[in-house]
Amino acid sequence: MVAKTVGAGTVKTFFESQKGTLAAVLPKHVSADRMLKIALGAMRTTPKLMNCTLESLLGGVVQCSQLGLEPNTPLGHAYLIPFDNRRKGITEVQIVLGYKGLIDLSRRSGQVVSIAAHEVCENDKFDYAYGLDERLDHRPAMDERGKVIAFYAVAKLKDGGHAFEVMSRAQVEKICDESQNYKFAKDKAGSVWGQHFVEMGRKTVLRRLFKYLPVSIEMATAAALDDLNARGVSQELDINTIDGEFTVIPTGDEDDGAEDGQAVDPDTGEVLNPSPAKAQAEAGNPAQGAAAAAPASQPAGAQGHLAGTGDGAPEGLDPEKVEAQLMSAKDLEVLDLAADSICGVLDLDAQAHLNQVYEQRRKVIKQSAQSSPADQQPAAGQASSARQTTQRRRMEAPE
């Protein structure tokens, strides 16, 4: 389910309904309220995240919560970015770890006293040696340092030992060229590597250093996620992170997700007022206005908020509310959209009754439409297409 299709207000409501899930996996130093606020802020600063599936959005937030990293903040710990999964034909959320996030994870392991990564420039004094008498000496130039020629990472361990790793610029650039995200970027200068080469170089040498450090579960998970991202492979956050099923519950909430109650354009991030649903109705398009604003006009699984039900049976939709939606439909298009909600009712007897209500309501609307066939011909064609889609969804829906 794509976040844009349900609206930013529904995404916000959905995230708030999952506060208990976040609280269960968060470390003590991070609160669920803060993670939710950060996640909603990430969607405003990166509007393309609204093109991602709702499941992967929650999965990305939960995964960052488990790692104790705040995404898309000035801390530079991690970033939620959209990722085109061509195999599935959908856009998912992908986690990109910053080098500061890797450093924070290593310090929290309890085995590393200090850890750092730096770039070496051509005018710096730099000397190192591997072997039995390892040494590392770096004295940055106080004036013009010149271009970057190498990177290194060094860590002091709890037992008094140390470890370091050095990489030349050529080695880092080779990894950059092999990165799927950089290789297939249309605008290489605008890619992460193009805009933040020094930071990515530090992160690259840190990842190599991790091979010699005591590894915690969080560090191993972070390294695995980062490796998948570097290879351009889906992290499957919606599968690995979210357990159980979820059910759509209509709320009638027309808030579009901004913290001050204003609407946010998912494409541009522009704050809008009034809401898109109200704007459509005022623009003289009652069918689309009703489809965006009223619970009756949204397909099941595309409106309302989602309630996680991994620990028990799903509640399903209220048959009485679905019936009210069917009876309030004034044209075939809105009726067919409302009929999609029938699949969300778990009681089979109630489903059968609602199907009868649907057929009876169709007959009434069609009889009313026959009074002006010329005006209703385009709508009838749209309704026929919508009816076929609805019938197909019913056949595919699990019983």
C-alpha positions as YAML, in Angstrom:
chain: A
units: angstrom
residues:
- id: 1
  name: MET
  ca: [0.00, 0.00, 0.00]
- id: 2
  name: VAL
  ca: [1.57, 3.29, -1.13]
- id: 3
  name: ALA
  ca: [1.61, 6.05, 1.48]
- id: 4
  name: LYS
  ca: [0.58, 8.71, -1.04]
- id: 5
  name: THR
  ca: [-2.68, 6.91, -1.92]
- id: 6
  name: VAL
  ca: [-3.91, 6.91, 1.68]
- id: 7
  name: GLY
  ca: [-2.82, 10.48, 2.43]
- id: 8
  name: ALA
  ca: [-0.38, 11.93, 4.92]
- id: 9
  name: GLY
  ca: [-3.07, 12.18, 7.60]
- id: 10
  name: THR
  ca: [-3.70, 8.44, 7.47]
- id: 11
  name: VAL
  ca: [0.05, 7.77, 7.60]
- id: 12
  name: LYS
  ca: [0.31, 9.89, 10.72]
- id: 13
  name: THR
  ca: [-2.65, 8.10, 12.34]
- id: 14
  name: PHE
  ca: [-1.18, 4.73, 11.39]
- id: 15
  name: PHE
  ca: [2.20, 5.58, 12.90]
- id: 16
  name: GLU
  ca: [0.56, 6.76, 16.11]
- id: 17
  name: SER
  ca: [-1.40, 3.49, 16.31]
- id: 18
  name: GLN
  ca: [1.93, 1.62, 16.18]
- id: 19
  name: LYS
  ca: [3.44, 3.50, 19.13]
- id: 20
  name: GLY
  ca: [3.28, 0.37, 21.26]
- id: 21
  name: THR
  ca: [5.25, -1.60, 18.66]
- id: 22
  name: LEU
  ca: [7.97, 1.05, 18.62]
- id: 23
  name: ALA
  ca: [8.12, 1.30, 22.42]
- id: 24
  name: ALA
  ca: [8.66, -2.47, 22.65]
- id: 25
  name: VAL
  ca: [11.80, -2.41, 20.48]
- id: 26
  name: LEU
  ca: [13.29, 0.97, 21.37]
- id: 27
  name: PRO
  ca: [16.36, 1.25, 23.59]
- id: 28
  name: LYS
  ca: [15.88, 3.15, 26.83]
- id: 29
  name: HIS
  ca: [17.48, 6.36, 25.61]
- id: 30
  name: VAL
  ca: [15.01, 6.85, 22.73]
- id: 31
  name: SER
  ca: [11.27, 7.48, 23.18]
- id: 32
  name: ALA
  ca: [8.52, 6.29, 20.83]
- id: 33
  name: ASP
  ca: [7.07, 9.80, 20.57]
- id: 34
  name: ARG
  ca: [10.40, 11.18, 19.39]
- id: 35
  name: MET
  ca: [10.84, 8.46, 16.76]
- id: 36
  name: LEU
  ca: [7.32, 9.11, 15.43]
- id: 37
  name: LYS
  ca: [8.00, 12.83, 15.22]
- id: 38
  name: ILE
  ca: [11.29, 12.18, 13.44]
- id: 39
  name: ALA
  ca: [9.63, 9.79, 10.98]
- id: 40
  name: LEU
  ca: [6.90, 12.28, 10.08]
- id: 41
  name: GLY
  ca: [9.53, 14.99, 9.75]
- id: 42
  name: ALA
  ca: [11.50, 12.78, 7.35]
- id: 43
  name: MET
  ca: [8.45, 12.50, 5.09]
- id: 44
  name: ARG
  ca: [8.09, 16.27, 5.00]
- id: 45
  name: THR
  ca: [11.77, 16.89, 4.23]
- id: 46
  name: THR
  ca: [11.89, 14.00, 1.72]
- id: 47
  name: PRO
  ca: [8.48, 14.09, -0.04]
- id: 48
  name: LYS
  ca: [9.40, 11.14, -2.29]
- id: 49
  name: LEU
  ca: [9.08, 8.88, 0.76]
- id: 50
  name: MET
  ca: [5.32, 9.22, 0.24]
- id: 51
  name: ASN
  ca: [5.78, 7.08, -2.89]
- id: 52
  name: CYS
  ca: [6.96, 4.18, -0.69]
- id: 53
  name: THR
  ca: [4.78, 1.43, 0.68]
- id: 54
  name: LEU
  ca: [3.30, 2.05, 4.11]
- id: 55
  name: GLU
  ca: [4.69, -1.27, 5.33]
- id: 56
  name: SER
  ca: [8.28, -0.38, 4.43]
- id: 57
  name: LEU
  ca: [7.88, 3.08, 5.99]
- id: 58
  name: LEU
  ca: [6.97, 1.51, 9.30]
- id: 59
  name: GLY
  ca: [9.63, -1.15, 8.78]
- id: 60
  name: GLY
  ca: [12.31, 1.49, 8.30]
- id: 61
  name: VAL
  ca: [11.25, 3.35, 11.43]
- id: 62
  name: VAL
  ca: [11.09, 0.14, 13.49]
- id: 63
  name: GLN
  ca: [14.51, -0.98, 12.24]
- id: 64
  name: CYS
  ca: [16.07, 2.37, 13.11]
- id: 65
  name: SER
  ca: [14.34, 2.15, 16.49]
- id: 66
  name: GLN
  ca: [15.84, -1.28, 17.14]
- id: 67
  name: LEU
  ca: [19.27, 0.09, 16.31]
- id: 68
  name: GLY
  ca: [18.65, 3.20, 18.42]
- id: 69
  name: LEU
  ca: [19.49, 5.50, 15.50]
- id: 70
  name: GLU
  ca: [17.53, 8.63, 14.64]
- id: 71
  name: PRO
  ca: [16.97, 8.85, 10.86]
- id: 72
  name: ASN
  ca: [17.07, 12.06, 8.82]
- id: 73
  name: THR
  ca: [18.30, 14.32, 11.62]
- id: 74
  name: PRO
  ca: [21.35, 16.60, 11.91]
- id: 75
  name: LEU
  ca: [22.99, 13.85, 13.99]
- id: 76
  name: GLY
  ca: [23.78, 12.06, 10.72]
- id: 77
  name: HIS
  ca: [23.12, 8.62, 12.18]
- id: 78
  name: ALA
  ca: [20.94, 7.22, 9.39]
- id: 79
  name: TYR
  ca: [18.73, 8.24, 6.49]
- id: 80
  name: LEU
  ca: [15.44, 6.90, 5.12]
- id: 81
  name: ILE
  ca: [15.45, 7.11, 1.33]
- id: 82
  name: PRO
  ca: [13.11, 5.80, -1.41]
- id: 83
  name: PHE
  ca: [14.35, 2.71, -3.26]
- id: 84
  name: ASP
  ca: [12.82, 1.41, -6.51]
- id: 85
  name: ASN
  ca: [12.39, -2.34, -6.20]
- id: 86
  name: ARG
  ca: [12.22, -3.25, -9.88]
- id: 87
  name: ARG
  ca: [11.63, -6.92, -9.13]
- id: 88
  name: LYS
  ca: [8.41, -6.14, -7.26]
- id: 89
  name: GLY
  ca: [7.55, -3.03, -9.23]
- id: 90
  name: ILE
  ca: [7.14, -0.91, -6.09]
- id: 91
  name: THR
  ca: [9.03, 1.78, -4.19]
- id: 92
  name: GLU
  ca: [10.27, 0.85, -0.72]
- id: 93
  name: VAL
  ca: [12.09, 2.60, 2.08]
- id: 94
  name: GLN
  ca: [15.80, 1.87, 2.32]
- id: 95
  name: ILE
  ca: [18.05, 2.70, 5.30]
- id: 96
  name: VAL
  ca: [21.37, 4.39, 4.58]
- id: 97
  name: LEU
  ca: [23.69, 4.46, 7.59]
- id: 98
  name: GLY
  ca: [25.92, 7.45, 8.21]
- id: 99
  name: TYR
  ca: [29.44, 7.05, 9.54]
- id: 100
  name: LYS
  ca: [28.37, 8.80, 12.75]
- id: 101
  name: GLY
  ca: [25.72, 6.12, 13.22]
- id: 102
  name: LEU
  ca: [28.32, 3.38, 12.86]
- id: 103
  name: ILE
  ca: [30.52, 5.11, 15.43]
- id: 104
  name: ASP
  ca: [27.61, 5.44, 17.86]
- id: 105
  name: LEU
  ca: [26.75, 1.74, 17.51]
- id: 106
  name: SER
  ca: [30.33, 0.65, 18.14]
- id: 107
  name: ARG
  ca: [30.61, 2.78, 21.27]
- id: 108
  name: ARG
  ca: [27.38, 1.34, 22.64]
- id: 109
  name: SER
  ca: [28.72, -2.20, 22.32]
- id: 110
  name: GLY
  ca: [30.70, -1.68, 25.53]
- id: 111
  name: GLN
  ca: [33.87, -3.16, 24.03]
- id: 112
  name: VAL
  ca: [35.13, 0.00, 22.28]
- id: 113
  name: VAL
  ca: [36.46, 2.88, 24.37]
- id: 114
  name: SER
  ca: [36.85, 5.29, 21.46]
- id: 115
  name: ILE
  ca: [36.59, 5.16, 17.69]
- id: 116
  name: ALA
  ca: [37.14, 7.74, 14.96]
- id: 117
  name: ALA
  ca: [37.57, 8.08, 11.21]
- id: 118
  name: HIS
  ca: [39.42, 10.84, 9.34]
- id: 119
  name: GLU
  ca: [40.54, 11.86, 5.89]
- id: 120
  name: VAL
  ca: [44.22, 12.43, 5.09]
- id: 121
  name: CYS
  ca: [45.16, 15.34, 2.81]
- id: 122
  name: GLU
  ca: [48.28, 15.75, 0.69]
- id: 123
  name: ASN
  ca: [49.79, 18.48, 2.92]
- id: 124
  name: ASP
  ca: [49.23, 16.55, 6.17]
- id: 125
  name: LYS
  ca: [51.99, 14.64, 7.96]
- id: 126
  name: PHE
  ca: [50.91, 11.02, 7.91]
- id: 127
  name: ASP
  ca: [52.77, 7.81, 8.67]
- id: 128
  name: TYR
  ca: [51.60, 4.30, 9.50]
- id: 129
  name: ALA
  ca: [52.85, 0.73, 9.57]
- id: 130
  name: TYR
  ca: [51.22, -2.68, 9.97]
- id: 131
  name: GLY
  ca: [52.87, -5.73, 11.50]
- id: 132
  name: LEU
  ca: [54.12, -6.58, 14.99]
- id: 133
  name: ASP
  ca: [54.95, -2.95, 15.75]
- id: 134
  name: GLU
  ca: [51.93, -1.17, 14.37]
- id: 135
  name: ARG
  ca: [51.90, 2.60, 14.41]
- id: 136
  name: LEU
  ca: [49.71, 5.39, 13.15]
- id: 137
  name: ASP
  ca: [50.65, 9.07, 13.22]
- id: 138
  name: HIS
  ca: [48.57, 11.80, 11.63]
- id: 139
  name: ARG
  ca: [49.26, 15.52, 11.96]
- id: 140
  name: PRO
  ca: [46.86, 17.60, 9.82]
- id: 141
  name: ALA
  ca: [48.25, 20.73, 8.16]
- id: 142
  name: MET
  ca: [47.16, 23.93, 9.86]
- id: 143
  name: ASP
  ca: [46.91, 25.91, 6.62]
- id: 144
  name: GLU
  ca: [45.78, 24.64, 3.22]
- id: 145
  name: ARG
  ca: [45.55, 20.87, 3.52]
- id: 146
  name: GLY
  ca: [45.18, 20.12, -0.18]
- id: 147
  name: LYS
  ca: [43.12, 17.35, -1.75]
- id: 148
  name: VAL
  ca: [42.19, 14.14, 0.04]
- id: 149
  name: ILE
  ca: [44.62, 11.26, -0.58]
- id: 150
  name: ALA
  ca: [43.56, 8.63, 1.98]
- id: 151
  name: PHE
  ca: [41.20, 7.69, 4.81]
- id: 152
  name: TYR
  ca: [41.73, 5.84, 8.08]
- id: 153
  name: ALA
  ca: [39.73, 4.60, 11.06]
- id: 154
  name: VAL
  ca: [41.13, 3.79, 14.49]
- id: 155
  name: ALA
  ca: [39.60, 2.27, 17.63]
- id: 156
  name: LYS
  ca: [40.78, 1.76, 21.20]
- id: 157
  name: LEU
  ca: [39.40, -1.36, 22.85]
- id: 158
  name: LYS
  ca: [38.30, -1.93, 26.42]
- id: 159
  name: ASP
  ca: [41.13, -4.38, 27.11]
- id: 160
  name: GLY
  ca: [43.77, -1.81, 26.14]
- id: 161
  name: GLY
  ca: [44.33, -2.99, 22.59]
- id: 162
  name: HIS
  ca: [43.73, -1.00, 19.43]
- id: 163
  name: ALA
  ca: [42.92, -1.52, 15.78]
- id: 164
  name: PHE
  ca: [43.13, 0.70, 12.72]
- id: 165
  name: GLU
  ca: [42.54, 0.52, 8.99]
- id: 166
  name: VAL
  ca: [43.94, 2.73, 6.20]
- id: 167
  name: MET
  ca: [42.58, 3.07, 2.66]
- id: 168
  name: SER
  ca: [43.97, 5.11, -0.20]
- id: 169
  name: ARG
  ca: [41.72, 7.44, -2.18]
- id: 170
  name: ALA
  ca: [41.98, 5.09, -5.15]
- id: 171
  name: GLN
  ca: [40.67, 2.19, -3.04]
- id: 172
  name: VAL
  ca: [37.71, 4.26, -1.85]
- id: 173
  name: GLU
  ca: [36.96, 5.49, -5.37]
- id: 174
  name: LYS
  ca: [36.94, 1.89, -6.62]
- id: 175
  name: ILE
  ca: [34.29, 1.03, -4.04]
- id: 176
  name: CYS
  ca: [32.39, 4.15, -5.05]
- id: 177
  name: ASP
  ca: [32.43, 3.09, -8.71]
- id: 178
  name: GLU
  ca: [31.16, -0.38, -7.76]
- id: 179
  name: SER
  ca: [28.33, 1.00, -5.65]
- id: 180
  name: GLN
  ca: [25.00, 0.29, -7.35]
- id: 181
  name: ASN
  ca: [23.50, 3.57, -6.16]
- id: 182
  name: TYR
  ca: [26.36, 5.54, -7.73]
- id: 183
  name: LYS
  ca: [26.80, 3.39, -10.82]
- id: 184
  name: PHE
  ca: [23.19, 3.75, -11.96]
- id: 185
  name: ALA
  ca: [22.63, 7.31, -10.75]
- id: 186
  name: LYS
  ca: [21.54, 9.61, -13.58]
- id: 187
  name: ASP
  ca: [23.05, 12.59, -11.78]
- id: 188
  name: LYS
  ca: [26.28, 11.26, -10.27]
- id: 189
  name: ALA
  ca: [27.22, 14.68, -8.90]
- id: 190
  name: GLY
  ca: [23.90, 14.79, -7.08]
- id: 191
  name: SER
  ca: [24.25, 11.29, -5.62]
- id: 192
  name: VAL
  ca: [25.31, 10.60, -2.03]
- id: 193
  name: TRP
  ca: [28.85, 9.81, -3.15]
- id: 194
  name: GLY
  ca: [28.99, 12.91, -5.35]
- id: 195
  name: GLN
  ca: [27.78, 15.29, -2.67]
- id: 196
  name: HIS
  ca: [29.42, 13.72, 0.40]
- id: 197
  name: PHE
  ca: [32.56, 11.97, -0.80]
- id: 198
  name: VAL
  ca: [34.57, 12.62, 2.39]
- id: 199
  name: GLU
  ca: [31.79, 11.35, 4.68]
- id: 200
  name: MET
  ca: [31.30, 8.26, 2.50]
- id: 201
  name: GLY
  ca: [35.05, 7.66, 2.55]
- id: 202
  name: ARG
  ca: [35.07, 7.73, 6.35]
- id: 203
  name: LYS
  ca: [32.13, 5.36, 6.42]
- id: 204
  name: THR
  ca: [33.84, 2.97, 3.98]
- id: 205
  name: VAL
  ca: [37.01, 2.68, 6.05]
- id: 206
  name: LEU
  ca: [34.94, 2.29, 9.23]
- id: 207
  name: ARG
  ca: [33.12, -0.67, 7.71]
- id: 208
  name: ARG
  ca: [36.46, -2.33, 7.02]
- id: 209
  name: LEU
  ca: [37.63, -1.66, 10.57]
- id: 210
  name: PHE
  ca: [34.51, -3.36, 11.94]
- id: 211
  name: LYS
  ca: [35.89, -6.69, 10.73]
- id: 212
  name: TYR
  ca: [38.49, -6.50, 13.51]
- id: 213
  name: LEU
  ca: [36.24, -5.24, 16.32]
- id: 214
  name: PRO
  ca: [34.03, -7.11, 18.80]
- id: 215
  name: VAL
  ca: [30.66, -7.18, 17.05]
- id: 216
  name: SER
  ca: [27.31, -6.65, 18.78]
- id: 217
  name: ILE
  ca: [23.97, -7.70, 17.31]
- id: 218
  name: GLU
  ca: [23.18, -4.08, 16.47]
- id: 219
  name: MET
  ca: [26.51, -3.58, 14.70]
- id: 220
  name: ALA
  ca: [26.08, -6.80, 12.71]
- id: 221
  name: THR
  ca: [22.55, -5.79, 11.69]
- id: 222
  name: ALA
  ca: [23.68, -2.30, 10.69]
- id: 223
  name: ALA
  ca: [26.57, -3.69, 8.64]
- id: 224
  name: ALA
  ca: [24.24, -6.12, 6.85]
- id: 225
  name: LEU
  ca: [21.73, -3.37, 6.02]
- id: 226
  name: ASP
  ca: [24.48, -1.10, 4.76]
- id: 227
  name: ASP
  ca: [25.93, -3.86, 2.60]
- id: 228
  name: LEU
  ca: [22.54, -4.50, 0.97]
- id: 229
  name: ASN
  ca: [22.14, -0.80, 0.25]
- id: 230
  name: ALA
  ca: [25.64, -0.56, -1.23]
- id: 231
  name: ARG
  ca: [24.85, -3.46, -3.58]
- id: 232
  name: GLY
  ca: [21.53, -1.92, -4.60]
- id: 233
  name: VAL
  ca: [19.51, -4.80, -3.12]
- id: 234
  name: SER
  ca: [16.19, -4.36, -1.31]
- id: 235
  name: GLN
  ca: [16.49, -4.56, 2.47]
- id: 236
  name: GLU
  ca: [12.98, -6.11, 2.63]
- id: 237
  name: LEU
  ca: [12.10, -4.00, 5.66]
- id: 238
  name: ASP
  ca: [8.38, -4.70, 5.34]
- id: 239
  name: ILE
  ca: [9.00, -8.47, 5.52]
- id: 240
  name: ASN
  ca: [11.78, -8.69, 8.09]
- id: 241
  name: THR
  ca: [10.41, -6.13, 10.52]
- id: 242
  name: ILE
  ca: [6.62, -6.36, 10.55]
- id: 243
  name: ASP
  ca: [4.95, -9.51, 11.84]
- id: 244
  name: GLY
  ca: [1.28, -10.38, 11.82]
- id: 245
  name: GLU
  ca: [-1.55, -8.88, 9.81]
- id: 246
  name: PHE
  ca: [-3.09, -5.44, 9.70]
- id: 247
  name: THR
  ca: [-6.67, -4.35, 9.17]
- id: 248
  name: VAL
  ca: [-8.03, -1.11, 7.78]
- id: 249
  name: ILE
  ca: [-10.25, 0.75, 10.22]
- id: 250
  name: PRO
  ca: [-12.10, 3.86, 8.95]
- id: 251
  name: THR
  ca: [-11.62, 6.92, 11.12]
- id: 252
  name: GLY
  ca: [-13.02, 9.79, 9.07]
- id: 253
  name: ASP
  ca: [-9.84, 11.72, 9.88]
- id: 254
  name: GLU
  ca: [-9.19, 14.28, 7.16]
- id: 255
  name: ASP
  ca: [-5.95, 15.58, 8.65]
- id: 256
  name: ASP
  ca: [-3.22, 15.32, 6.04]
- id: 257
  name: GLY
  ca: [-0.33, 14.79, 8.41]
- id: 258
  name: ALA
  ca: [1.21, 18.15, 9.26]
- id: 259
  name: GLU
  ca: [1.76, 18.60, 12.99]
- id: 260
  name: ASP
  ca: [-0.20, 21.86, 12.97]
- id: 261
  name: GLY
  ca: [-3.19, 20.25, 11.26]
- id: 262
  name: GLN
  ca: [-2.42, 21.68, 7.82]
- id: 263
  name: ALA
  ca: [-2.20, 19.58, 4.68]
- id: 264
  name: VAL
  ca: [1.13, 18.77, 3.01]
- id: 265
  name: ASP
  ca: [1.56, 18.22, -0.72]
- id: 266
  name: PRO
  ca: [3.32, 14.79, -0.94]
- id: 267
  name: ASP
  ca: [5.09, 15.73, -4.18]
- id: 268
  name: THR
  ca: [6.47, 19.14, -3.26]
- id: 269
  name: GLY
  ca: [6.27, 19.27, 0.54]
- id: 270
  name: GLU
  ca: [4.22, 22.47, 0.22]
- id: 271
  name: VAL
  ca: [1.79, 23.17, 3.06]
- id: 272
  name: LEU
  ca: [-1.73, 23.35, 1.69]
- id: 273
  name: ASN
  ca: [-4.94, 24.77, 3.12]
- id: 274
  name: PRO
  ca: [-7.65, 23.53, 2.80]
- id: 275
  name: SER
  ca: [-7.17, 19.76, 2.58]
- id: 276
  name: PRO
  ca: [-7.03, 18.09, -0.87]
- id: 277
  name: ALA
  ca: [-10.39, 16.37, -0.26]
- id: 278
  name: LYS
  ca: [-12.10, 19.64, 0.55]
- id: 279
  name: ALA
  ca: [-10.40, 21.38, -2.36]
- id: 280
  name: GLN
  ca: [-11.67, 18.75, -4.78]
- id: 281
  name: ALA
  ca: [-15.23, 19.12, -3.52]
- id: 282
  name: GLU
  ca: [-15.07, 22.91, -3.75]
- id: 283
  name: ALA
  ca: [-13.64, 22.67, -7.27]
- id: 284
  name: GLY
  ca: [-16.90, 21.16, -8.50]
- id: 285
  name: ASN
  ca: [-15.88, 17.50, -8.67]
- id: 286
  name: PRO
  ca: [-18.25, 15.89, -6.15]
- id: 287
  name: ALA
  ca: [-17.41, 12.32, -7.13]
- id: 288
  name: GLN
  ca: [-13.70, 12.73, -6.49]
- id: 289
  name: GLY
  ca: [-14.35, 14.96, -3.49]
- id: 290
  name: ALA
  ca: [-16.48, 12.28, -1.93]
- id: 291
  name: ALA
  ca: [-13.94, 9.63, -2.85]
- id: 292
  name: ALA
  ca: [-11.19, 11.53, -1.05]
- id: 293
  name: ALA
  ca: [-13.09, 12.81, 1.96]
- id: 294
  name: ALA
  ca: [-15.64, 10.18, 2.93]
- id: 295
  name: PRO
  ca: [-14.83, 6.71, 4.28]
- id: 296
  name: ALA
  ca: [-17.35, 5.27, 1.80]
- id: 297
  name: SER
  ca: [-15.31, 6.38, -1.13]
- id: 298
  name: GLN
  ca: [-11.96, 4.80, -0.35]
- id: 299
  name: PRO
  ca: [-11.07, 1.22, -1.26]
- id: 300
  name: ALA
  ca: [-10.53, -1.16, 1.62]
- id: 301
  name: GLY
  ca: [-6.83, -1.14, 2.37]
- id: 302
  name: ALA
  ca: [-6.48, 2.44, 1.05]
- id: 303
  name: GLN
  ca: [-8.17, 4.64, 3.65]
- id: 304
  name: GLY
  ca: [-8.54, 4.90, 7.39]
- id: 305
  name: HIS
  ca: [-5.66, 3.84, 9.61]
- id: 306
  name: LEU
  ca: [-4.06, 0.46, 9.95]
- id: 307
  name: ALA
  ca: [-4.12, -1.44, 13.23]
- id: 308
  name: GLY
  ca: [-1.46, -4.07, 13.78]
- id: 309
  name: THR
  ca: [-2.98, -7.38, 14.82]
- id: 310
  name: GLY
  ca: [-0.03, -9.70, 15.07]
- id: 311
  name: ASP
  ca: [-0.96, -10.85, 18.58]
- id: 312
  name: GLY
  ca: [-4.58, -11.79, 17.90]
- id: 313
  name: ALA
  ca: [-7.39, -12.07, 15.38]
- id: 314
  name: PRO
  ca: [-8.02, -8.98, 13.24]
- id: 315
  name: GLU
  ca: [-11.11, -6.97, 14.13]
- id: 316
  name: GLY
  ca: [-12.24, -6.34, 10.55]
- id: 317
  name: LEU
  ca: [-14.57, -3.60, 9.32]
- id: 318
  name: ASP
  ca: [-17.91, -2.76, 10.91]
- id: 319
  name: PRO
  ca: [-20.66, -4.21, 8.64]
- id: 320
  name: GLU
  ca: [-23.12, -1.49, 9.65]
- id: 321
  name: LYS
  ca: [-20.70, 1.24, 8.62]
- id: 322
  name: VAL
  ca: [-19.99, -0.45, 5.31]
- id: 323
  name: GLU
  ca: [-23.74, -0.76, 4.66]
- id: 324
  name: ALA
  ca: [-24.20, 2.94, 5.46]
- id: 325
  name: GLN
  ca: [-21.46, 3.75, 2.97]
- id: 326
  name: LEU
  ca: [-23.19, 1.70, 0.27]
- id: 327
  name: MET
  ca: [-26.56, 3.33, 0.91]
- id: 328
  name: SER
  ca: [-25.08, 6.84, 0.85]
- id: 329
  name: ALA
  ca: [-23.48, 6.37, -2.59]
- id: 330
  name: LYS
  ca: [-25.18, 8.54, -5.21]
- id: 331
  name: ASP
  ca: [-23.52, 7.21, -8.37]
- id: 332
  name: LEU
  ca: [-22.08, 3.94, -9.64]
- id: 333
  name: GLU
  ca: [-18.44, 4.96, -9.36]
- id: 334
  name: VAL
  ca: [-18.69, 5.87, -5.69]
- id: 335
  name: LEU
  ca: [-20.82, 2.77, -5.04]
- id: 336
  name: ASP
  ca: [-18.20, 0.46, -6.56]
- id: 337
  name: LEU
  ca: [-15.46, 2.09, -4.52]
- id: 338
  name: ALA
  ca: [-17.52, 1.67, -1.36]
- id: 339
  name: ALA
  ca: [-18.15, -1.98, -2.27]
- id: 340
  name: ASP
  ca: [-14.42, -2.66, -2.06]
- id: 341
  name: SER
  ca: [-14.81, -2.38, 1.72]
- id: 342
  name: ILE
  ca: [-16.98, -5.51, 1.79]
- id: 343
  name: CYS
  ca: [-13.85, -7.67, 1.61]
- id: 344
  name: GLY
  ca: [-12.71, -6.13, 4.91]
- id: 345
  name: VAL
  ca: [-15.73, -7.55, 6.76]
- id: 346
  name: LEU
  ca: [-14.73, -10.86, 8.34]
- id: 347
  name: ASP
  ca: [-18.23, -12.26, 8.99]
- id: 348
  name: LEU
  ca: [-19.19, -14.27, 5.88]
- id: 349
  name: ASP
  ca: [-22.94, -13.89, 6.52]
- id: 350
  name: ALA
  ca: [-22.49, -10.14, 6.80]
- id: 351
  name: GLN
  ca: [-20.51, -10.17, 3.55]
- id: 352
  name: ALA
  ca: [-23.38, -11.97, 1.79]
- id: 353
  name: HIS
  ca: [-25.87, -9.41, 3.11]
- id: 354
  name: LEU
  ca: [-23.68, -6.51, 2.01]
- id: 355
  name: ASN
  ca: [-23.37, -8.00, -1.48]
- id: 356
  name: GLN
  ca: [-27.17, -8.05, -1.68]
- id: 357
  name: VAL
  ca: [-27.32, -4.43, -0.55]
- id: 358
  name: TYR
  ca: [-24.72, -3.58, -3.18]
- id: 359
  name: GLU
  ca: [-26.72, -5.22, -6.00]
- id: 360
  name: GLN
  ca: [-29.97, -3.60, -4.90]
- id: 361
  name: ARG
  ca: [-28.32, -0.20, -4.68]
- id: 362
  name: ARG
  ca: [-26.84, -0.64, -8.16]
- id: 363
  name: LYS
  ca: [-30.29, -1.29, -9.60]
- id: 364
  name: VAL
  ca: [-31.69, 1.84, -7.96]
- id: 365
  name: ILE
  ca: [-28.85, 4.03, -9.23]
- id: 366
  name: LYS
  ca: [-29.04, 2.57, -12.75]
- id: 367
  name: GLN
  ca: [-32.80, 3.14, -12.91]
- id: 368
  name: SER
  ca: [-32.29, 6.71, -11.82]
- id: 369
  name: ALA
  ca: [-29.55, 7.16, -14.42]
- id: 370
  name: GLN
  ca: [-31.79, 6.00, -17.27]
- id: 371
  name: SER
  ca: [-33.68, 9.29, -17.09]
- id: 372
  name: SER
  ca: [-30.68, 11.05, -18.69]
- id: 373
  name: PRO
  ca: [-28.69, 8.42, -20.65]
- id: 374
  name: ALA
  ca: [-26.70, 10.97, -22.63]
- id: 375
  name: ASP
  ca: [-25.37, 12.58, -19.48]
- id: 376
  name: GLN
  ca: [-24.66, 9.29, -17.74]
- id: 377
  name: GLN
  ca: [-22.95, 7.39, -20.58]
- id: 378
  name: PRO
  ca: [-19.34, 8.31, -19.62]
- id: 379
  name: ALA
  ca: [-20.05, 7.58, -15.96]
- id: 380
  name: ALA
  ca: [-21.58, 4.23, -16.87]
- id: 381
  name: GLY
  ca: [-18.41, 3.25, -18.71]
- id: 382
  name: GLN
  ca: [-16.31, 4.18, -15.71]
- id: 383
  name: ALA
  ca: [-18.67, 2.30, -13.41]
- id: 384
  name: SER
  ca: [-18.45, -0.82, -15.58]
- id: 385
  name: SER
  ca: [-14.67, -0.75, -15.33]
- id: 386
  name: ALA
  ca: [-14.83, -0.13, -11.58]
- id: 387
  name: ARG
  ca: [-17.40, -2.94, -11.18]
- id: 388
  name: GLN
  ca: [-15.12, -5.41, -12.98]
- id: 389
  name: THR
  ca: [-12.24, -4.37, -10.73]
- id: 390
  name: THR
  ca: [-14.42, -4.77, -7.64]
- id: 391
  name: GLN
  ca: [-15.67, -8.20, -8.69]
- id: 392
  name: ARG
  ca: [-12.14, -9.33, -9.42]
- id: 393
  name: ARG
  ca: [-10.97, -8.15, -6.00]
- id: 394
  name: ARG
  ca: [-13.77, -10.11, -4.35]
- id: 395
  name: MET
  ca: [-12.77, -13.26, -6.18]
- id: 396
  name: GLU
  ca: [-9.14, -12.78, -5.12]
- id: 397
  name: ALA
  ca: [-9.94, -11.86, -1.52]
- id: 398
  name: PRO
  ca: [-9.22, -14.65, 1.00]
- id: 399
  name: GLU
  ca: [-12.20, -16.11, 2.79]
...
